XYZ file of C-alpha atoms in Angstrom:
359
model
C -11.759 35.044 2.395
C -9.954 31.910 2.918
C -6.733 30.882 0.345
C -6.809 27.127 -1.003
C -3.120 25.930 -0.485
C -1.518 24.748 -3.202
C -1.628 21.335 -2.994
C -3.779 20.740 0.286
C -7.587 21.227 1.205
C -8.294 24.403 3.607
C -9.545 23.159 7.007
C -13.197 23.830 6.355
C -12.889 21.943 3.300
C -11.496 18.780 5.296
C -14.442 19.156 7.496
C -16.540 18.933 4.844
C -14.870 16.219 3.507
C -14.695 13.985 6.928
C -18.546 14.608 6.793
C -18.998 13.359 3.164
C -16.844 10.032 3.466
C -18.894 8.976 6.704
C -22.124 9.842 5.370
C -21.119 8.426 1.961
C -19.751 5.059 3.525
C -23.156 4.350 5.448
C -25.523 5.379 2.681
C -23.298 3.295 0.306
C -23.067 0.283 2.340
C -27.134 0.194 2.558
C -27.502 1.279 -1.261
C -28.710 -2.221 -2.655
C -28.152 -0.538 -6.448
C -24.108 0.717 -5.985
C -23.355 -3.123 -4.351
C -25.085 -4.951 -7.080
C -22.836 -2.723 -9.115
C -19.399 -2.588 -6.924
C -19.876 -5.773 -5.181
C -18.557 -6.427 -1.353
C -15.981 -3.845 -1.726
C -18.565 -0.619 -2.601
C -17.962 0.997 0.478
C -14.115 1.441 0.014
C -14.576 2.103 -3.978
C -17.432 5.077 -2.845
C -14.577 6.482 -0.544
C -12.134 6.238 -3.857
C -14.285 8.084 -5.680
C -15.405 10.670 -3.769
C -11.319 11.557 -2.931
C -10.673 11.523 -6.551
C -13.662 13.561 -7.317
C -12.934 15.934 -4.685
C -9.639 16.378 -5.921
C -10.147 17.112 -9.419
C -13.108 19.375 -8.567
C -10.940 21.768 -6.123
C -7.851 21.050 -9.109
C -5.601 19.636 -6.259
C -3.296 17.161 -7.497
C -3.420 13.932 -6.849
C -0.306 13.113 -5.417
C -0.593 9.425 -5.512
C 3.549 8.983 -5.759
C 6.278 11.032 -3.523
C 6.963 14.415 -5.082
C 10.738 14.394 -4.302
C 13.267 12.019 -5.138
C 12.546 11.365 -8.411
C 14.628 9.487 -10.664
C 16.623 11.605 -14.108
C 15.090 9.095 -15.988
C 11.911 7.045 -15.530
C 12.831 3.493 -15.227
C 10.772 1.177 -16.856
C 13.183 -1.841 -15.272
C 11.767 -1.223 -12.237
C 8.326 -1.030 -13.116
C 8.153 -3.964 -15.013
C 9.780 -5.976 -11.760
C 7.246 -4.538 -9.891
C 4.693 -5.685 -12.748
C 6.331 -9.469 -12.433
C 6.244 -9.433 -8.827
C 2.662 -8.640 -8.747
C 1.923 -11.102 -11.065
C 3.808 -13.565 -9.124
C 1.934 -13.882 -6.096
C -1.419 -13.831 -8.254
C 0.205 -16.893 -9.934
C 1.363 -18.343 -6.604
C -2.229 -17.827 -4.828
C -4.037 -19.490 -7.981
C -3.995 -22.962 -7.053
C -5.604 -22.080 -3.489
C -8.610 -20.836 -5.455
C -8.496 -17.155 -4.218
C -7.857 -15.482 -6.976
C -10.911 -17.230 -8.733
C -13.533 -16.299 -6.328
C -12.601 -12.630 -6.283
C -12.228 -12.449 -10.130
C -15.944 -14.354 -10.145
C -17.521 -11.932 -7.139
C -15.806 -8.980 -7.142
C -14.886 -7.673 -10.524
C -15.353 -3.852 -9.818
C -12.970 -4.432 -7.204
C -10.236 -5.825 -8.990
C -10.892 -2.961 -11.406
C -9.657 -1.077 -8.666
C -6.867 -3.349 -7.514
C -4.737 -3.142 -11.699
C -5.340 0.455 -11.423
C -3.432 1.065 -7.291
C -0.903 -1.808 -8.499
C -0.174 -0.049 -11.715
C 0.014 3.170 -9.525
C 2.423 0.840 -7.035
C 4.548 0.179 -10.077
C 4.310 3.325 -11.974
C 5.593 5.101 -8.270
C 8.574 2.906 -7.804
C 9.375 3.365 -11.696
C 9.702 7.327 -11.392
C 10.678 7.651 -7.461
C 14.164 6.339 -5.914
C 12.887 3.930 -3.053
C 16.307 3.621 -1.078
C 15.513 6.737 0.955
C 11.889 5.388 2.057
C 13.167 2.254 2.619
C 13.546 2.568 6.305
C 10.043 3.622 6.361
C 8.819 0.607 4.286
C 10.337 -1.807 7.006
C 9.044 0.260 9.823
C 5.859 0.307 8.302
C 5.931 -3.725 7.283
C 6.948 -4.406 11.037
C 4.145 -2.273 12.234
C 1.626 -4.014 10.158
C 2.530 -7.583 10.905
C 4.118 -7.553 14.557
C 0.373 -7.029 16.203
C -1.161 -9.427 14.051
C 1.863 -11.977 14.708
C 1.399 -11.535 18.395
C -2.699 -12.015 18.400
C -2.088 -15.398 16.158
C 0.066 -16.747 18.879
C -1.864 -15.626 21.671
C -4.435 -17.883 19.739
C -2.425 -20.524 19.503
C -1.042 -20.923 22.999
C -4.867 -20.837 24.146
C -5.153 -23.691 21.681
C -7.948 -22.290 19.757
C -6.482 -22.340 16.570
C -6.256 -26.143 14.968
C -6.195 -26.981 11.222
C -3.474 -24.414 10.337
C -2.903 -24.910 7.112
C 0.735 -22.930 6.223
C 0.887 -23.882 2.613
C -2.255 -22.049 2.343
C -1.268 -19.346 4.091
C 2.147 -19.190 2.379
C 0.671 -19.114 -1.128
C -2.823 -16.268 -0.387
C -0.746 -13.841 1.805
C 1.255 -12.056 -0.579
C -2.276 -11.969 -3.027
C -3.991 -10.487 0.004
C -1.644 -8.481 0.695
C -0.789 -6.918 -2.988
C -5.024 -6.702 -3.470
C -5.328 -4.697 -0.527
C -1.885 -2.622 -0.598
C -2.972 -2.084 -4.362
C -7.092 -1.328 -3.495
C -6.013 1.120 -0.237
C -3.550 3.007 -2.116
C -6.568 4.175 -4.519
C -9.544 4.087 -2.072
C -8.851 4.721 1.682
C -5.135 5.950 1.855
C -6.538 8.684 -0.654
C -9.717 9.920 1.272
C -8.063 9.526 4.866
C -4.623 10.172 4.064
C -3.922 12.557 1.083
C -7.329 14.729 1.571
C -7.727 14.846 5.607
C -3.676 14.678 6.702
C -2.283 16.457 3.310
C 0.389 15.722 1.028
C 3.362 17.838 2.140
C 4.086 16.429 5.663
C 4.018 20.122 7.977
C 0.549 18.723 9.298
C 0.624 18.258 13.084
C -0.076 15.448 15.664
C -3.919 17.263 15.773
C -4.698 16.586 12.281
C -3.153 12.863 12.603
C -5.602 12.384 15.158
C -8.693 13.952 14.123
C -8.294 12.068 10.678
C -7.722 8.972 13.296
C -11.259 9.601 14.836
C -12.749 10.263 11.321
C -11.245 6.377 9.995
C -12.529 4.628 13.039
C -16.246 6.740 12.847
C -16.269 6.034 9.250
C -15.441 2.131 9.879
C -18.452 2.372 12.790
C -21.259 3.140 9.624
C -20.089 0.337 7.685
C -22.521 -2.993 8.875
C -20.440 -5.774 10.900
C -21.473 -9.183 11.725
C -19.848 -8.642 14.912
C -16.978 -7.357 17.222
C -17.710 -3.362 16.458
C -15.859 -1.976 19.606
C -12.956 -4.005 18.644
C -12.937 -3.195 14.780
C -13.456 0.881 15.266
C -10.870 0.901 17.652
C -8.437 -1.145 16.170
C -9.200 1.149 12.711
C -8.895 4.670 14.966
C -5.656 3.410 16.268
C -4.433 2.246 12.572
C -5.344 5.342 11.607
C -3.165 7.409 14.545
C -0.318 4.935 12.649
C -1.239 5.304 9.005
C -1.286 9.146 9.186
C 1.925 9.511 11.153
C 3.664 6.753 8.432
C 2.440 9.127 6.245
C 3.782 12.801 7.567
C 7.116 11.189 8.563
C 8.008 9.543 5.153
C 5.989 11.814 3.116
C 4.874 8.859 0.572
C 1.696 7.873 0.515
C 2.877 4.334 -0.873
C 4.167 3.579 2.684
C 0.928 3.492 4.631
C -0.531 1.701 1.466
C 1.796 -0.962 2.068
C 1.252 -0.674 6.362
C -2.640 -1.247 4.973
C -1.914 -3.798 2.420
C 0.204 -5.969 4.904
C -1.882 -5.668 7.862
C -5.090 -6.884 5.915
C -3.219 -9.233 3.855
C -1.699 -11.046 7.340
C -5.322 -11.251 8.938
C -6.874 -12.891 5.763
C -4.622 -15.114 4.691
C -4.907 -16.631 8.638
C -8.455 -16.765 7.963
C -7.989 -19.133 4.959
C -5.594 -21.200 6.538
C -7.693 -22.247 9.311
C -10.759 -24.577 9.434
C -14.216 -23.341 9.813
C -14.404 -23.439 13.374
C -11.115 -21.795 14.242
C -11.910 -18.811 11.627
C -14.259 -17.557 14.052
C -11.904 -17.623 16.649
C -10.155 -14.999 15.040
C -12.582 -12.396 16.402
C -12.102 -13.560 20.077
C -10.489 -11.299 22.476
C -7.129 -13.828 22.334
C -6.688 -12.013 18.732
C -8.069 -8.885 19.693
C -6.299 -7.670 22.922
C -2.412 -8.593 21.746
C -3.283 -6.672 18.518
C -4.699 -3.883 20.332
C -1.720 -3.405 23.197
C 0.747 -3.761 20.302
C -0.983 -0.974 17.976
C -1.383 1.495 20.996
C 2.259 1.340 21.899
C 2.960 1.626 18.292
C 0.620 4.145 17.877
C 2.024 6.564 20.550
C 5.504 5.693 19.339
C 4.808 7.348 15.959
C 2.533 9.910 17.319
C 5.567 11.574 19.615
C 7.860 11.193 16.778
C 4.904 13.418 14.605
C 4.769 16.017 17.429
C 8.783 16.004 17.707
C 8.739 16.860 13.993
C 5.832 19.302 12.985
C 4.474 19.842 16.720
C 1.031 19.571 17.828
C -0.724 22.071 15.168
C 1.699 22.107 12.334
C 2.441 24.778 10.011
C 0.395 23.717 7.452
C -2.671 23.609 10.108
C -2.377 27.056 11.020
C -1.426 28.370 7.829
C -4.473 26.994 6.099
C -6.825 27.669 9.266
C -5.894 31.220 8.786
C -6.017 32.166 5.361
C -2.147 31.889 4.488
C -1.618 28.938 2.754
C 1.970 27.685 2.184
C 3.074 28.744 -2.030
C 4.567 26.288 -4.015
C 7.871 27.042 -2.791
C 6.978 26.429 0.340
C 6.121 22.740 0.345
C 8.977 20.289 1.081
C 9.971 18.157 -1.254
C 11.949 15.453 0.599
C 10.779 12.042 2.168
C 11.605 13.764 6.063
C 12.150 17.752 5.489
C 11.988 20.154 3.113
C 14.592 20.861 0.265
C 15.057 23.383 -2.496
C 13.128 22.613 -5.598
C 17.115 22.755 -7.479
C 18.940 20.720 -4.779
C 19.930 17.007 -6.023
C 19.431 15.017 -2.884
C 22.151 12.199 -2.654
C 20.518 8.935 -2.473
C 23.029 7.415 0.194
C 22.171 10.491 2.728
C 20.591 9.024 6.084
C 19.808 12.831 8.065
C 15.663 12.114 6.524
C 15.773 8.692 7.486
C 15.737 9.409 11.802
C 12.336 8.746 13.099
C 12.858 11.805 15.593
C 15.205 14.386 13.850
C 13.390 17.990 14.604
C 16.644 19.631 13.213
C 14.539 21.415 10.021
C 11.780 21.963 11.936
């Protein structure tokens, strides 16, 4: 009979799970009952849900926050700057309107939003960010470098006009914080922590099928258009959030990959007129972002395969029965450490991208 790792689902269970989160995300998206009661966001919230509930019901933690790292003492300074911050751009965004319209139509959503950004803020409060800063900037460049490039193909075609920067200046870091804060909860949870698993020895194969399952759970959710382009673009952000997500072992970095990504797109769409907002589906947007994300995306997947192979320990182990112990799962942002060992915070060997030295 199959073992249940310690802190991950068996394979079979992930199967199951892949299965529930795309059935649950179309039969939630046509439920007219759960959207009068979630709103436009039900689909992502269902997804939340069903992560959490499949967590506490196997009695896996959680793992919302990087297990190693942590600080001697909990520091409320830092949480409370994260608090501000937060508040901050909600404060900046308010006199564009944004922050209005969500708080009138989607209330159950920003229910969801103060509970990731407390998360956000109660992670950075008990975990050292200097060593995962590398793999916040990698993951911020990743996230905004596609989207940069499809805005100025745009632009040079002249099909963007009525650009309004202040706008965009003042909703971006609300759009980004709402979704960073809302993924972090919802979709980094189901697709990340339950399909990938928490301790990083997964393997380029489970990056990818949990990469097929994101894009085939975007294809059940309705669209008013551009499908190819949306469930690709999602499969390959989901070949990059999963391998952000093995390499740095945090799951707050691909939140803030998601977070930045979305926040970039929609703030663009309030900043432009009527007419150019539904430019931003034409293939001027589409194609840069794509050609950027697959080069990105195979960057990160050969670093993955450099690291834990193609199967990964963790795979195998689970697949047959021997689940890694306690002891056995690595603590550290980029390899495993001894539960005693004080990791110095200045130390740069977990930081390389490619380093298969603990391996």
């Amino acid at each position: 009979m199959e073992k249940l790792s310690s802190r991950d689902l068996p394979v079979w269970a992930r199967g199951v799970t892949a299965s529930l989160l795309i059935l649950g995300g179309w039969f939630s998206a046509r439920s007219e009952l759960l959207s009068s009661f979630l709103g436009q966001s039900v689909v992502e919230i269902s997804a939340g849900v069903m992560a959490f509930s499949i967590l506490l019901g196997m009695r896996l933690p959680v793992d919302l926050w990087p297990q190693a790292v942590t600080r001697q003492r909990f520091s409320i300074a830092a949480t409370l700057l994260t608090s501000l911050v937060f508040g901050a751009l909600i404060v900046l965004a308010g006199s564009t309107g944004i922050p209005r319209l969500f708080w009138e139509s989607e209330r159950t959503a920003l229910a969801v939003v103060v509970m990731g950004g407390t998360a956000f803020a109660v992670g950075w409060g008990r975990t050292r960010q200097a060593p995962y800063g590398r793999w916040y900037a990698i993951a911020a460049l990743c996230a905004v470098l596609p989207v940069a490039l499809g805005m100025l193909g745009l632009a040079v075609r002249g099909e963007v006009h009525g650009f309004d920067i202040t706008v965009f200046v003042k909703s971006v870091g609300f759009f980004a914080f709402f979704a960073a804060s809302g993924a972090l909860v919802t979709q980094e949870l189901a697709f990340r922590r339950l399909l990938v698993g928490q301790s990083g020895d997964a393997g380029l194969l489970v990056v990818l099928i949990g990469a097929l399952v994101f894009g085939a759970w975007h294809a059940v959710i309705p669209h008013d258009g551009a499908l190819l382009q949306t469930v690709g673009l999602a499969t390959l952000n989901g070949v990059v959030l999963g391998s952000l997500y093995i390499l740095s072992r945090s799951l707050l970095v691909p939140a803030v990959f998601h977070g930045l990504q979305n926040g970039v797109v929609k703030a663009s769409h309030a900043a432009v007129t009527a007419d150019s907002g539904e430019m931003l589906s034409a293939n001027a947007l589409w194609i840069p972002m794509m050609l950027v994300t697959v080069i990105t995306a195979c960057f990160l997947a050969v670093s993955v395969s450099r690291r834990t192979g193609f199967l990964g320990s963790l795979w195998v182990s689970s697949a047959v029965g021997l689940a890694p112990t306690d002891d056995d799962a690595p603590v550290g942002p980029d390899h495993p450490v001894e539960a005693d060992e004080v990791r110095d915070p200045g130390a740069t060997d977990h930081l390389t991208l490619t380093d298969d030295t603990n391996d």
